Coordinates of C-alpha atoms in Angstrom, one line a residue:
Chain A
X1 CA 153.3 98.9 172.1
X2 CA 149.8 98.4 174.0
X3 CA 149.0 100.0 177.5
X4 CA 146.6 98.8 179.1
X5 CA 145.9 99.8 182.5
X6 CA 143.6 101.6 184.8
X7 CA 142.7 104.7 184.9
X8 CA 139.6 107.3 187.1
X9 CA 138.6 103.7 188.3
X10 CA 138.1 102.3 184.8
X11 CA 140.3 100.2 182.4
X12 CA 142.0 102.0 179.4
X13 CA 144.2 100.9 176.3
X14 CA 146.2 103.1 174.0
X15 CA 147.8 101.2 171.3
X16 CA 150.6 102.3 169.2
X17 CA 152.4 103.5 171.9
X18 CA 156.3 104.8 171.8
X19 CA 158.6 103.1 173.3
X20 CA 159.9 106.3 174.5
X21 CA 156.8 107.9 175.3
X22 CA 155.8 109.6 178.8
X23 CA 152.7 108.3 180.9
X24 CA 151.9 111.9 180.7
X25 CA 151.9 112.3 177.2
X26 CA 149.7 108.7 177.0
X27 CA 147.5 110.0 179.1
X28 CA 147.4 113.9 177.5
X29 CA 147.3 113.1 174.0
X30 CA 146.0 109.4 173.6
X31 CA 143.8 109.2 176.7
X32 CA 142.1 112.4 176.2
X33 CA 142.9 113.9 179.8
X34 CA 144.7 116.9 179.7
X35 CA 144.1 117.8 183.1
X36 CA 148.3 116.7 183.8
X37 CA 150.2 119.7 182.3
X38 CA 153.0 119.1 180.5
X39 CA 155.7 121.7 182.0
X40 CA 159.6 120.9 182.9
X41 CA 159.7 117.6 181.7
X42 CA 162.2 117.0 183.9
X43 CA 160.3 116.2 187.4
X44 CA 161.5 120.0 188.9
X45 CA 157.8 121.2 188.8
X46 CA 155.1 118.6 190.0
X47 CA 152.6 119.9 187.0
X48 CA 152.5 116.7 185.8
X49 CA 151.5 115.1 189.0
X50 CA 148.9 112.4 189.1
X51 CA 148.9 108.9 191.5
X52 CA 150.4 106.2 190.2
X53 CA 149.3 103.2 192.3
X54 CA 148.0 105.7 195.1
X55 CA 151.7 107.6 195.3
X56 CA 151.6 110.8 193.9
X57 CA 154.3 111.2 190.9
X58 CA 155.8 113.1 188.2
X59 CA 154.1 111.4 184.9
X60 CA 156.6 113.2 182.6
X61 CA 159.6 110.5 184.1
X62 CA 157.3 107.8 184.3
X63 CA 157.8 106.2 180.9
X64 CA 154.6 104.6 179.7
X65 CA 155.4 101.3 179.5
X66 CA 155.9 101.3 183.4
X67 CA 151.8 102.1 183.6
X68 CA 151.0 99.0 182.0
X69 CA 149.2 96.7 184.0
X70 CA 148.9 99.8 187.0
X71 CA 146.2 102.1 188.5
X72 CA 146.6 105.9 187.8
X73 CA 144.6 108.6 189.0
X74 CA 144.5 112.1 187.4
X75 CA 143.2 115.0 188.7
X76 CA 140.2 114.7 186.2
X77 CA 139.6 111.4 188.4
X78 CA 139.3 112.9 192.0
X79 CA 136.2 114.4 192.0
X80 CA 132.8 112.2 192.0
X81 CA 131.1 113.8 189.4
X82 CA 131.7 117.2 191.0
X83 CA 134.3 119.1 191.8
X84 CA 136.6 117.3 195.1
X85 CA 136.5 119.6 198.6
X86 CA 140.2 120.3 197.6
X87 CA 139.2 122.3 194.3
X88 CA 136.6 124.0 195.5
X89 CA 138.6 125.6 198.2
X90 CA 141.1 126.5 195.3
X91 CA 138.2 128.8 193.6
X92 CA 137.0 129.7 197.3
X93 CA 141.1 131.3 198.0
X94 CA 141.1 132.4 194.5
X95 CA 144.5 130.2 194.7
X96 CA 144.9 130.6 190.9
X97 CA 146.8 132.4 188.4
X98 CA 147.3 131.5 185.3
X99 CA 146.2 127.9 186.2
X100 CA 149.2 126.0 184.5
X101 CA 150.3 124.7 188.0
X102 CA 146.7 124.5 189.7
X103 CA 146.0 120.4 188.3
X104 CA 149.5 119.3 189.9
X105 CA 148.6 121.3 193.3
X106 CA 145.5 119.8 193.8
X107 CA 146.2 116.4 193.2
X108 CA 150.0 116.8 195.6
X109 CA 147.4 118.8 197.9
X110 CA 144.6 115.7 197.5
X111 CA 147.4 113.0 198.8
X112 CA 148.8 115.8 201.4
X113 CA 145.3 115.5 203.0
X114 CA 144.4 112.2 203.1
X115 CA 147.9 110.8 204.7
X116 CA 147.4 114.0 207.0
X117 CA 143.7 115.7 207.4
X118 CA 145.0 118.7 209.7
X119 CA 148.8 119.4 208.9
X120 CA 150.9 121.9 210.2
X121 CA 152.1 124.7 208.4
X122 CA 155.9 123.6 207.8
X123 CA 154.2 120.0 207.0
X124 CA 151.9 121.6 203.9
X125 CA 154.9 123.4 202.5
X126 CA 157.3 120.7 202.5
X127 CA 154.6 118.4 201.0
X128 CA 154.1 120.8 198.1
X129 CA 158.1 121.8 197.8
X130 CA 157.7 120.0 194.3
X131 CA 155.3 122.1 192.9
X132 CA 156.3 124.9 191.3
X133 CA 154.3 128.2 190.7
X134 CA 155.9 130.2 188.2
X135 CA 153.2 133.1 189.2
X136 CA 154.5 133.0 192.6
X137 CA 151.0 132.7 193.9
X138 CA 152.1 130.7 196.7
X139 CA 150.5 132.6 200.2
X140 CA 146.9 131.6 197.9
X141 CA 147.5 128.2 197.7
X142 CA 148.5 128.0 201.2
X143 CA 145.5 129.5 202.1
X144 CA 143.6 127.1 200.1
X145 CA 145.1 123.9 201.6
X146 CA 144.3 125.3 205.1
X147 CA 140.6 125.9 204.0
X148 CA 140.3 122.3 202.6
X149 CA 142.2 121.1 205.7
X150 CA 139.3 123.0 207.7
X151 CA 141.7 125.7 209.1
X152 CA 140.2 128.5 207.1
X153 CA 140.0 130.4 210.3
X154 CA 143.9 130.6 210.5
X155 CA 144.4 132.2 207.0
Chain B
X1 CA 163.4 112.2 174.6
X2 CA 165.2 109.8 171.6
X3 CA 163.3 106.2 170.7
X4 CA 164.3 103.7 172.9
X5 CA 163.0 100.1 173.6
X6 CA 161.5 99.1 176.7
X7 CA 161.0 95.5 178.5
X8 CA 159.8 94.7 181.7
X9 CA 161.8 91.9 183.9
X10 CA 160.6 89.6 186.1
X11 CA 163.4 87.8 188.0
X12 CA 167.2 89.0 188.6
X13 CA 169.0 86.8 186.9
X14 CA 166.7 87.9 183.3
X15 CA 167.8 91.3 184.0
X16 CA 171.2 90.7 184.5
X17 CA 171.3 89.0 181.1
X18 CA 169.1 91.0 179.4
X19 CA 171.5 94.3 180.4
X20 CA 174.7 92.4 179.9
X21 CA 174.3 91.0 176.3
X22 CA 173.0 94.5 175.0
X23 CA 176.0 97.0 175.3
X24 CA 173.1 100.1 174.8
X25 CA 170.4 98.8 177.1
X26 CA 170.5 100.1 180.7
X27 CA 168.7 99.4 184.0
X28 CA 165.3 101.4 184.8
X29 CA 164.2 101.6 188.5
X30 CA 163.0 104.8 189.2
X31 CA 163.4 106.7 186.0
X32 CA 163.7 110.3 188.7
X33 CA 167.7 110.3 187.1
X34 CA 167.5 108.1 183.8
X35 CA 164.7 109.3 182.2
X36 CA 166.2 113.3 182.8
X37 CA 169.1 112.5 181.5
X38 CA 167.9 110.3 178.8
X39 CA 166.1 113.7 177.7
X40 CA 168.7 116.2 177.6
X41 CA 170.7 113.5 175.4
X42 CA 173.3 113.1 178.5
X43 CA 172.4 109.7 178.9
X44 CA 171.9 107.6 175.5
X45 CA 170.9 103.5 175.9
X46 CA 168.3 102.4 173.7
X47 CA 167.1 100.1 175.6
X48 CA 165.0 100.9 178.9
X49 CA 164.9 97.1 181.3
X50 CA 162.6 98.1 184.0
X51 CA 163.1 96.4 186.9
X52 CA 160.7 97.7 189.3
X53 CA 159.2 94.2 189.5
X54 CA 162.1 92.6 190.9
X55 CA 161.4 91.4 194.8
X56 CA 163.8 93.8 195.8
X57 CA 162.0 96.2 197.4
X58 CA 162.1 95.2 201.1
X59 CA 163.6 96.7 204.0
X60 CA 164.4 94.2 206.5
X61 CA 166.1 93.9 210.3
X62 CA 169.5 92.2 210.6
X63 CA 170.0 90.0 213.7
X64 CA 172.2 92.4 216.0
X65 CA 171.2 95.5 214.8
X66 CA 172.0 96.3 211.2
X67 CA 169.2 96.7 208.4
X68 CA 169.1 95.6 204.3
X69 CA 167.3 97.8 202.4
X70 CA 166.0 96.3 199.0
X71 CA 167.6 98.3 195.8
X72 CA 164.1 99.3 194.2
X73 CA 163.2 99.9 197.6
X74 CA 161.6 103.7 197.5
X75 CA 163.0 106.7 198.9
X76 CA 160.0 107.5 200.6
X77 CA 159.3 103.8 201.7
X78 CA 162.8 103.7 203.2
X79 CA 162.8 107.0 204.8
X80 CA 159.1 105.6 207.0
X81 CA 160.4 102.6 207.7
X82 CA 160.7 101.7 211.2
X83 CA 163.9 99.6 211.3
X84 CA 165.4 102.3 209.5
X85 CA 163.7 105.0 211.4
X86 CA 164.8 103.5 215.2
X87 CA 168.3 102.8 214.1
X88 CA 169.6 104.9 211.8
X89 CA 167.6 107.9 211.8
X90 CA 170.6 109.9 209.7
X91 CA 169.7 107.8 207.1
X92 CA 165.4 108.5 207.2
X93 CA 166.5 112.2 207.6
X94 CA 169.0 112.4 204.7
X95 CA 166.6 110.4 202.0
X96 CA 163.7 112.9 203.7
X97 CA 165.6 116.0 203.0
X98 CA 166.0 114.9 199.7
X99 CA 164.1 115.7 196.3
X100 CA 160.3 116.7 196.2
X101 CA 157.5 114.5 197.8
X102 CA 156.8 113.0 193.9
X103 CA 160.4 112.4 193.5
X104 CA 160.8 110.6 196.6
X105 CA 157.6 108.4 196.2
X106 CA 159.9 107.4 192.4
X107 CA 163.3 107.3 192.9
X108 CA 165.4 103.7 194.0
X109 CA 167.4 103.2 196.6
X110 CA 170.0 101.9 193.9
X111 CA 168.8 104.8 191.9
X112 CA 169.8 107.3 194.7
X113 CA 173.3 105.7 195.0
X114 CA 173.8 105.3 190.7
X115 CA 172.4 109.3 190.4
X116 CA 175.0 111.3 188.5
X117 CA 176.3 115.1 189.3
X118 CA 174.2 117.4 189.2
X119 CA 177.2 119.7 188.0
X120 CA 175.4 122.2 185.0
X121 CA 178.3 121.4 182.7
X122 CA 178.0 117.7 182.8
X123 CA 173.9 117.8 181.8
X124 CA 175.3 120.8 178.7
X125 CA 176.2 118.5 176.4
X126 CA 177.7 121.6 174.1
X127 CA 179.8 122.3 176.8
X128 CA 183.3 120.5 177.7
X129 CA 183.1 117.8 180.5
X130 CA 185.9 115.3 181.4
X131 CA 182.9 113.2 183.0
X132 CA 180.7 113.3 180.2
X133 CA 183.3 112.9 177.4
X134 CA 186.8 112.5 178.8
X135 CA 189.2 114.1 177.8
X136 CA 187.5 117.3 176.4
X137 CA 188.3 119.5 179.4
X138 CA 186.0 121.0 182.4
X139 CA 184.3 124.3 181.9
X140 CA 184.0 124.5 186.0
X141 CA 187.0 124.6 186.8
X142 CA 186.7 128.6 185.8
X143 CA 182.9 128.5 185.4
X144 CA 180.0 128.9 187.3
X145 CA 181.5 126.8 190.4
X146 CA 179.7 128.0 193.4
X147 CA 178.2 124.6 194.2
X148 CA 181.2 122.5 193.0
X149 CA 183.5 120.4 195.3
X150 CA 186.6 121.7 197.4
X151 CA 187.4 118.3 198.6
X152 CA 188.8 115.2 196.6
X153 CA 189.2 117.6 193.8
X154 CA 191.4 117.1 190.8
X155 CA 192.7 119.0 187.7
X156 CA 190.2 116.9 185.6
X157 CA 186.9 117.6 187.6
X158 CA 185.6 119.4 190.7
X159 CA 182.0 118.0 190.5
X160 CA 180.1 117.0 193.8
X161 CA 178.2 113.6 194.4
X162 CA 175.1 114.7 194.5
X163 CA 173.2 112.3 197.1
X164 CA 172.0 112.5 200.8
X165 CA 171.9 108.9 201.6
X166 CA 175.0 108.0 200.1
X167 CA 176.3 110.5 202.8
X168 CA 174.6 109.1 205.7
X169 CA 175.7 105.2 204.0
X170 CA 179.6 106.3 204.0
X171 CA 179.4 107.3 207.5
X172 CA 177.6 104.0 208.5
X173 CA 180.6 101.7 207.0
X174 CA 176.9 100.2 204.6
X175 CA 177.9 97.7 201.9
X176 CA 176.2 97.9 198.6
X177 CA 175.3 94.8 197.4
X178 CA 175.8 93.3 194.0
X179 CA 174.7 90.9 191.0
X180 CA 176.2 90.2 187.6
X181 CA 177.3 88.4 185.2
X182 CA 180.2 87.6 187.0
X183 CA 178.8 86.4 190.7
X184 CA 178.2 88.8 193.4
X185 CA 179.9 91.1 195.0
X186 CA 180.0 93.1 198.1
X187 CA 181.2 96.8 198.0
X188 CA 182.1 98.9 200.8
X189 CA 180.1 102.0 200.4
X190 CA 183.5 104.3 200.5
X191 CA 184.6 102.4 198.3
X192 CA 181.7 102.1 195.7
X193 CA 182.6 106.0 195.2
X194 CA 186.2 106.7 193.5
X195 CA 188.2 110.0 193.7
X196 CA 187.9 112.1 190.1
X197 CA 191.7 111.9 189.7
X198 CA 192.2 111.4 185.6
X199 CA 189.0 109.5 185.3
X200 CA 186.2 111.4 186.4
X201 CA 183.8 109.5 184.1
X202 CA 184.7 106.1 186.4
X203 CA 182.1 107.0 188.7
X204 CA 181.8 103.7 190.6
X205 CA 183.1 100.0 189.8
X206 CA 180.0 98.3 188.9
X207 CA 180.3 97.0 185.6
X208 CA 177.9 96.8 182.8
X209 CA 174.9 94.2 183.7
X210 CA 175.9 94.4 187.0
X211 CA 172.9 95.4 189.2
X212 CA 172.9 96.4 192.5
X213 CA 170.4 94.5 194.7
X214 CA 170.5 95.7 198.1
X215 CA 172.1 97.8 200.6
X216 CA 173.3 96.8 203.9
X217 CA 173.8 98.8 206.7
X218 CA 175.6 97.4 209.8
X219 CA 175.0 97.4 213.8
X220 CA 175.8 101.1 215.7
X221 CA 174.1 101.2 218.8
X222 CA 175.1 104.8 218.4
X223 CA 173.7 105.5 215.5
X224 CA 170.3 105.3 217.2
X225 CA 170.3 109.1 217.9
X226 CA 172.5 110.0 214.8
X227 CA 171.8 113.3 212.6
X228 CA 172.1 114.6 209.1
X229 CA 172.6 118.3 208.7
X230 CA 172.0 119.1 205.1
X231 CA 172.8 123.2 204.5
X232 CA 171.4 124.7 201.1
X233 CA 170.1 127.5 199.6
X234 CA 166.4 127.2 200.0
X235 CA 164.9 124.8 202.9
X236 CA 163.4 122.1 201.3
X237 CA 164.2 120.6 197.5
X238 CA 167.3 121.8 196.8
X239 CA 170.9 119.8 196.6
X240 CA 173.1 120.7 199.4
X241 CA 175.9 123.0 200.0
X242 CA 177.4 121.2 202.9
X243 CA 176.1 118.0 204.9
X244 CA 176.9 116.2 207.5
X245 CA 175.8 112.7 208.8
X246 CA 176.8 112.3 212.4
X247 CA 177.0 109.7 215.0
X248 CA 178.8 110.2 218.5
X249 CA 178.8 107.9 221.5
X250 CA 180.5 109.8 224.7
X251 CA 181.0 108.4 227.9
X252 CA 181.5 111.5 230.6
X253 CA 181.5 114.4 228.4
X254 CA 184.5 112.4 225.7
X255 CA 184.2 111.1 222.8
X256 CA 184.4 107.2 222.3
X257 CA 183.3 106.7 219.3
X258 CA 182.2 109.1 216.1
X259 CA 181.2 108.3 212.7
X260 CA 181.1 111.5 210.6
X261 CA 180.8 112.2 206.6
X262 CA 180.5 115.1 204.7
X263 CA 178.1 116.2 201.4
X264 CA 178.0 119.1 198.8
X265 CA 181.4 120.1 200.1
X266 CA 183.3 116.9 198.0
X267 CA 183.7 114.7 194.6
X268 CA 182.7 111.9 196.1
X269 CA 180.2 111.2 199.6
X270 CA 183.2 112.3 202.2
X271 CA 184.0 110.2 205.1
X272 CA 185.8 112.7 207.5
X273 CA 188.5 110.1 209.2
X274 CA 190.8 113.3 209.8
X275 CA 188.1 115.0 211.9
X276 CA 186.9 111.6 213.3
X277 CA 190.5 110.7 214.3
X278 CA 191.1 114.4 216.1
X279 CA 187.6 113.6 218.1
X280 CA 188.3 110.2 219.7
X281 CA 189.3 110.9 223.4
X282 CA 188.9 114.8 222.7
X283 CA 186.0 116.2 225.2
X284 CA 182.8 117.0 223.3
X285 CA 183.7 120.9 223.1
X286 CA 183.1 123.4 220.6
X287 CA 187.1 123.4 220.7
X288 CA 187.1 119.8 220.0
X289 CA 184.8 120.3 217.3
X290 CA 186.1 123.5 215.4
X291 CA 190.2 121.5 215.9
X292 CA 187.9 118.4 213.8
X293 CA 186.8 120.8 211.3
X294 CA 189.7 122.6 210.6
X295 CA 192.3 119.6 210.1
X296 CA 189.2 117.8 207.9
X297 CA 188.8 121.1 205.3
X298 CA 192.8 121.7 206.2
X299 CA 193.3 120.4 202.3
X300 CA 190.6 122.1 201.0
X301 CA 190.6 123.8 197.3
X302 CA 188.5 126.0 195.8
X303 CA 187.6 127.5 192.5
X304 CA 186.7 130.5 192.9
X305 CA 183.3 131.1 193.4
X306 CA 182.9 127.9 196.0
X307 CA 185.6 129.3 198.1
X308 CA 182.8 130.0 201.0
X309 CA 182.5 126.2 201.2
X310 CA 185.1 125.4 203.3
X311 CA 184.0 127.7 206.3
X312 CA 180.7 126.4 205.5
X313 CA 181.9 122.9 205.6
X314 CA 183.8 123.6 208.9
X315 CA 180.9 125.4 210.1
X316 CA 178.1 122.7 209.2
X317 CA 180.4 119.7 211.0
X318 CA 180.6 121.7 214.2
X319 CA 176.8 122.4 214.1
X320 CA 175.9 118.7 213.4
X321 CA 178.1 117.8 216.1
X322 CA 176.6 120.0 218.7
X323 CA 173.6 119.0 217.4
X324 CA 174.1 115.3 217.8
X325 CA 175.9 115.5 221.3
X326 CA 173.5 118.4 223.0
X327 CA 174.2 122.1 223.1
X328 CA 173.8 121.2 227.1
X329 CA 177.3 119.2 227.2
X330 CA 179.0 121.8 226.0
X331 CA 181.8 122.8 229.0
X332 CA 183.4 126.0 226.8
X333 CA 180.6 127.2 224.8
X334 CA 181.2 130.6 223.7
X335 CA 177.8 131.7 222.9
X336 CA 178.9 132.4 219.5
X337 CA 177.4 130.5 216.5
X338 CA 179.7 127.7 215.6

């Protein structure tokens, strides 16, 4: 089947398309934008986030055929032409280790801070309880989201 | 995941026939449950009707009190929603404590109620399950049980029901609303969720193309300051061990009214009439509370490895309660943890 939908701002088709086939895997193998990492494939570990009509989901369980016609936003698609405030404070904290879980942080991170600019401690780690790093990296990444949040001088 | 066909419905009544005339096509809202089990080869239609476009995604005030909530309403939608929010804020917490952020922006309100066990032994499809394939046994009855049911049990299946808001629904007396073939229907939520007994795989009486279109949850002025205590293993995104949704109204330090059900400790969302019947015109003690607890786990089985759920079940209704009614009313607390 055809997708068409839009995606970074601008319109994109993939024909050919599976019926059984994951946004994610549209958007990895036939969109060219690996930056979505293909993990659990079951929605346990949020490295497949991206927005799908501004809410942040789990593109692995979104089957493709539910994009069509929608607006999707990968992490490739936050920055504007540079890297977003959010990344760079993950290569500020050094909030990476071997980087499979870093695309699905930033963009769950991205939404965290734009509903809420300055959240609370308990209010960062729930709203990142569905991202899983499997290097345990964790007190990084906090410190990350409180330097993008502009409370670097708590961490 | 295995090929499958997918369509896209616009209106109810095309989704209703599109379901009901193909014995392997099923309804897709969310995808959070469906697609999951769809991949591990638990869940097998071939055909995927999405029905996220239906208008069925409100949530809207009932004169006197109550609220409808839309069936592809989200769970995250729901849980911010104010009607839901001011009067039943068991049910905002419960959807809230549920799932990750992502899951929670995906997953249905008819998707939360339709979501299957989360029992390890029912998504193993090399290993025996009477819900999965009935009549081929259940490895968790001397398995790995320590999150299974010791309520509503039966020789045939100890698995628990694995949502929040179903919980908080029971307790609320909601009705799930329904379209088919056949007309509609209106199903108590207590009743939408059957006991195991020899039929574990009958999991709720809606039938094939039947869809469910809304919930509604009834007026409870006392629901306004209700509670759901959900207990687990790690504080956020995790099933629970034991739950409790909770509603009290007292008038000098008794109990008048009380709405209470129980999750993670049963087969099937618990409504806990035993405790609720020992607490009307009892004082709102931590006596009261712990006599509640015991006569509603009185029955209580376990397995083996679960057997710490039924003083954790005790022990999470008595915390809920004094939760919901205010340490301060207490008139013979101990000082000890409930």
């Amino acid at each position: 089947m055809r997708i068409d939908c839009v995606v970074n701002g601008e319109p994109r088709r993939a024909d050919d398309v599976w019926a059984g086939e994951s946004l994610l895997h549209v958007l990895r193998e036939r969109l060219g934008l690996p930056g979505a990492k293909n993990a659990c494939e079951q929605g346990e570990c949020g490295s497949c986030t991206v927005y799908l009509d501004g809410k942040p989901v789990c593109a692995c369980l979104v089957p493709a055929g539910q994009a069509r016609g929608r607006e999707v936003v990968t992490v490739e698609g936050l920055g504007d032409g540079d890297l977003h405030p959010v990344q760079r404070a993950f290569i500020a904290a050094g909030a990476v280790q071997c980087g499979f879980c870093t695309p699905g942080l930033i963009v769950a991170v991205h939404d965290l801070l734009a509903r809420t600019p300055s959240p609370a401690e308990e209010e960062i780690r729930e709203a990142l309880a569905g991202n899983l790093c499997r290097c345990t990296g964790y007190e990084k990444i906090l410190t990350a989201v409180r330097l993008a949040a502009g409370r670097e001088h708590e961490s | 995941m295995r090929p499958v066909s997918y369509s896209r419905v616009a209106d109810v009544a095309t989704a209703i026939g599109t379901v009901a005339a193909d014995p392997d096509s099923t309804f897709l809202a969310g995808g959070t449950t469906e697609v999951d089990l769809q991949r591990i080869h638990v869940a097998r239609s071939k055909r995927l009707v999405d029905i996220n476009d239906l208008p069925l995604r409100q949530v809207e005030e009932l004169p006197g009190g109550g609220v409808r909530i839309g069936a592809v309403a989200r769970m995250s939608d729901v849980a911010q929603a104010l009607p839901v929010r001011r009067r039943f804020p068991m049910v905002s917490e419960a959807l809230l404590l549920g799932a990750s952020p992502q899951l929670r922006n995906m997953a249905s309100i008819g998707g939360n109620l339709m979501q299957r066990t989360r029992c390890g032994y029912f998504r193993d499809v090399a290993a025996p399950c009477n819900k999965r394939e009935p009549g081929t046994g259940c490895a968790a009855m001397t398995g790995v049980n320590r999150g299974h049911a010791v309520l509503g049990t039966s020789e045939y299946c100890i698995a628990t029901h694995p949502s929040d808001l179903a919980v908080a629904l029971v307790a609320l007396d909601a009705v799930v609303l329904t379209q088919g073939p056949a007309g509609h229907r209106q199903i108590p939520a207590d009743d939408f969720y059957p006991m195991p007994g020899e039929t574990p795989d009958r999991e709720h009486p809606v039938a094939h193309g039947e869809l469910v279109v809304a919930v509604e949850i009834p007026p409870l002025p006392m629901a306004s300051t209700s509670n759901y205590l959900k207990v687990r293993d790690r504080e956020s995104y995790e099933f629970a061990l034991a739950s409790a949704a909770v509603a009290v109204s007292l008038d000098a330090g008794v109990v008048t009214d009380v709405r209470l059900a129980l999750g993670g400790v049963a087969t099937k969302p618990w409504r806990a009439r035993r405790a609720e019947s020992v607490l009307v015109g009892a004082p709102a003690t931590v006596e009261s509370f712990r006599a509640a607890a015991d006569a509603e786990l009185a029955d209580a089985v376990s397995h083996g490895m679960n057997a710490y759920k039924i003083e954790l079940g005790r022990r999470t209704i008595v915390r809920a309660l004094r939760t919901v009614t205010g340490d301060a009313r207490m008139v013979s607390d101990d000082g000890n943890p409930p």
